[in-house]
Amino acid sequence: MPPAFAPKEAEFVRGHVGWAVAKDGVLYVSSGHRTYAASSKGKNAYVSALDLATGQLLWQSAPLVCNAENFVLRGDHLLCGYGFTAEPDFLYVLERATGKVVSKLPMKSGPEVLVEKEGKLFVRTYDTDYVVDIR
C-alpha cells in the first residue's frame, strides 16, 4: 500500500510488481497501482533497485515514471514509460546507478510496451507507435 491514499481508494491503490529484471547483481523492479495517481497522493509507479546479494534497497526512482508493462535496460540507463488517461504521458530515461531521471520525452498517450532492437526503441502506446533512436 502507498504511504498515503484517499480513504475511499484503498481497494484501488494496492500495489503490484509490474516488471523485474536482474542484471549485474541488481534486481530492478517496477511497482505501482492501476488507477489515478491522485488516489495515492502521487505515490505510485516507481522503479526500485535492490542488491541481489543482500536484499538492500539501493535506490527508488521518483514517482510516476513507470507504469508501462515493462522497461528496458540499456547500458547505464533504464528506459521506462508512464501515462494514465488525463495524466501526463512520457518516456523516461533513468540512470541505472541512481534512478534519477536524466531525460523525458512527451508521448501522445501512455507507453504500454517498450522493445529495443538494433539501436532503436519501439514504444507502443494506447493509440500510437513510436520508434526512437537510442544511443
PDB file of C-alpha atoms in Angstrom, residues 34-118:
ATOM      1  CA  ARG A  34      -3.594   0.860 -11.903  1.00  0.00           C
ATOM      2  CA  THR A  35      -5.702   3.876 -11.041  1.00  0.00           C
ATOM      3  CA  TYR A  36      -5.234   7.640 -10.886  1.00  0.00           C
ATOM      4  CA  ALA A  37      -2.125   8.979  -9.180  1.00  0.00           C
ATOM      5  CA  ALA A  38      -4.324  11.270  -7.067  1.00  0.00           C
ATOM      6  CA  SER A  39      -5.772   8.160  -5.396  1.00  0.00           C
ATOM      7  CA  SER A  40      -2.407   7.576  -3.701  1.00  0.00           C
ATOM      8  CA  LYS A  41      -1.468  11.261  -3.472  1.00  0.00           C
ATOM      9  CA  GLY A  42       1.024  10.777  -6.321  1.00  0.00           C
ATOM     10  CA  LYS A  43       2.888   7.907  -4.611  1.00  0.00           C
ATOM     11  CA  ASN A  44       2.771   5.440  -7.496  1.00  0.00           C
ATOM     12  CA  ALA A  45       4.665   3.979 -10.463  1.00  0.00           C
ATOM     13  CA  TYR A  46       8.225   3.638  -9.162  1.00  0.00           C
ATOM     14  CA  VAL A  47      11.286   1.723 -10.248  1.00  0.00           C
ATOM     15  CA  SER A  48      13.395   0.313  -7.423  1.00  0.00           C
ATOM     16  CA  ALA A  49      16.853  -1.266  -7.460  1.00  0.00           C
ATOM     17  CA  LEU A  50      17.732  -3.991  -4.952  1.00  0.00           C
ATOM     18  CA  ASP A  51      21.088  -5.587  -4.271  1.00  0.00           C
ATOM     19  CA  LEU A  52      20.592  -9.290  -5.055  1.00  0.00           C
ATOM     20  CA  ALA A  53      23.186 -10.436  -2.524  1.00  0.00           C
ATOM     21  CA  THR A  54      21.822  -8.515   0.467  1.00  0.00           C
ATOM     22  CA  GLY A  55      18.259  -7.526  -0.484  1.00  0.00           C
ATOM     23  CA  GLN A  56      19.147  -3.915   0.379  1.00  0.00           C
ATOM     24  CA  LEU A  57      17.276  -1.149  -1.422  1.00  0.00           C
ATOM     25  CA  LEU A  58      19.861   0.729  -3.477  1.00  0.00           C
ATOM     26  CA  TRP A  59      17.505   3.397  -4.795  1.00  0.00           C
ATOM     27  CA  GLN A  60      13.910   4.165  -5.653  1.00  0.00           C
ATOM     28  CA  SER A  61      13.003   6.465  -8.532  1.00  0.00           C
ATOM     29  CA  ALA A  62      10.786   9.488  -8.359  1.00  0.00           C
ATOM     30  CA  PRO A  63       7.096   8.561  -8.511  1.00  0.00           C
ATOM     31  CA  LEU A  64       5.073   8.490 -11.725  1.00  0.00           C
ATOM     32  CA  VAL A  65       7.840   7.308 -14.051  1.00  0.00           C
ATOM     33  CA  CYS A  66       6.973   3.679 -14.807  1.00  0.00           C
ATOM     34  CA  ASN A  67       3.600   2.058 -15.281  1.00  0.00           C
ATOM     35  CA  ALA A  68       4.240   0.516 -18.700  1.00  0.00           C
ATOM     36  CA  GLU A  69       4.093  -3.275 -18.949  1.00  0.00           C
ATOM     37  CA  ASN A  70       7.900  -3.403 -18.999  1.00  0.00           C
ATOM     38  CA  PHE A  71      11.091  -1.355 -19.038  1.00  0.00           C
ATOM     39  CA  VAL A  72      14.386  -1.750 -20.897  1.00  0.00           C
ATOM     40  CA  LEU A  73      17.922  -1.738 -19.523  1.00  0.00           C
ATOM     41  CA  ARG A  74      20.317  -0.119 -21.983  1.00  0.00           C
ATOM     42  CA  GLY A  75      23.931   0.424 -20.937  1.00  0.00           C
ATOM     43  CA  ASP A  76      23.984   2.827 -17.985  1.00  0.00           C
ATOM     44  CA  HIS A  77      20.302   3.694 -18.399  1.00  0.00           C
ATOM     45  CA  LEU A  78      16.852   2.309 -17.790  1.00  0.00           C
ATOM     46  CA  LEU A  79      14.103   3.274 -20.266  1.00  0.00           C
ATOM     47  CA  CYS A  80      10.540   3.298 -18.976  1.00  0.00           C
ATOM     48  CA  GLY A  81       7.209   4.986 -19.539  1.00  0.00           C
ATOM     49  CA  TYR A  82       4.329   6.498 -17.621  1.00  0.00           C
ATOM     50  CA  GLY A  83       0.887   7.743 -18.503  1.00  0.00           C
ATOM     51  CA  PHE A  84      -2.709   7.265 -17.442  1.00  0.00           C
ATOM     52  CA  THR A  85      -5.802   8.788 -19.068  1.00  0.00           C
ATOM     53  CA  ALA A  86      -5.718  12.524 -18.229  1.00  0.00           C
ATOM     54  CA  GLU A  87      -2.263  12.342 -16.572  1.00  0.00           C
ATOM     55  CA  PRO A  88       0.935  13.370 -18.397  1.00  0.00           C
ATOM     56  CA  ASP A  89       2.427  10.743 -20.732  1.00  0.00           C
ATOM     57  CA  PHE A  90       6.204  10.406 -21.050  1.00  0.00           C
ATOM     58  CA  LEU A  91       9.025   8.084 -21.987  1.00  0.00           C
ATOM     59  CA  TYR A  92      11.672   8.376 -19.243  1.00  0.00           C
ATOM     60  CA  VAL A  93      15.408   7.716 -19.186  1.00  0.00           C
ATOM     61  CA  LEU A  94      16.771   6.928 -15.705  1.00  0.00           C
ATOM     62  CA  GLU A  95      20.379   6.491 -14.592  1.00  0.00           C
ATOM     63  CA  ARG A  96      20.821   2.804 -13.722  1.00  0.00           C
ATOM     64  CA  ALA A  97      23.201   3.664 -10.873  1.00  0.00           C
ATOM     65  CA  THR A  98      20.909   6.156  -9.089  1.00  0.00           C
ATOM     66  CA  GLY A  99      17.388   6.018 -10.563  1.00  0.00           C
ATOM     67  CA  LYS A 100      17.481   9.745 -11.297  1.00  0.00           C
ATOM     68  CA  VAL A 101      15.541  10.970 -14.321  1.00  0.00           C
ATOM     69  CA  VAL A 102      18.018  12.257 -16.907  1.00  0.00           C
ATOM     70  CA  SER A 103      15.601  12.777 -19.775  1.00  0.00           C
ATOM     71  CA  LYS A 104      11.945  12.536 -20.693  1.00  0.00           C
ATOM     72  CA  LEU A 105      10.116  12.599 -23.990  1.00  0.00           C
ATOM     73  CA  PRO A 106       6.420  13.545 -24.204  1.00  0.00           C
ATOM     74  CA  MET A 107       4.138  10.905 -25.704  1.00  0.00           C
ATOM     75  CA  LYS A 108       0.667  11.233 -27.180  1.00  0.00           C
ATOM     76  CA  SER A 109      -0.612   8.633 -24.712  1.00  0.00           C
ATOM     77  CA  GLY A 110       0.881   6.415 -22.022  1.00  0.00           C
ATOM     78  CA  PRO A 111       3.600   3.973 -23.089  1.00  0.00           C
ATOM     79  CA  GLU A 112       2.399   0.379 -22.790  1.00  0.00           C
ATOM     80  CA  VAL A 113       5.252  -1.788 -24.110  1.00  0.00           C
ATOM     81  CA  LEU A 114       8.901  -0.999 -24.933  1.00  0.00           C
ATOM     82  CA  VAL A 115      11.123  -3.133 -27.180  1.00  0.00           C
ATOM     83  CA  GLU A 116      14.754  -2.446 -28.027  1.00  0.00           C
ATOM     84  CA  LYS A 117      16.073  -3.709 -31.341  1.00  0.00           C
ATOM     85  CA  GLU A 118      19.115  -2.671 -33.387  1.00  0.00           C
TER      86      GLU A 118
END
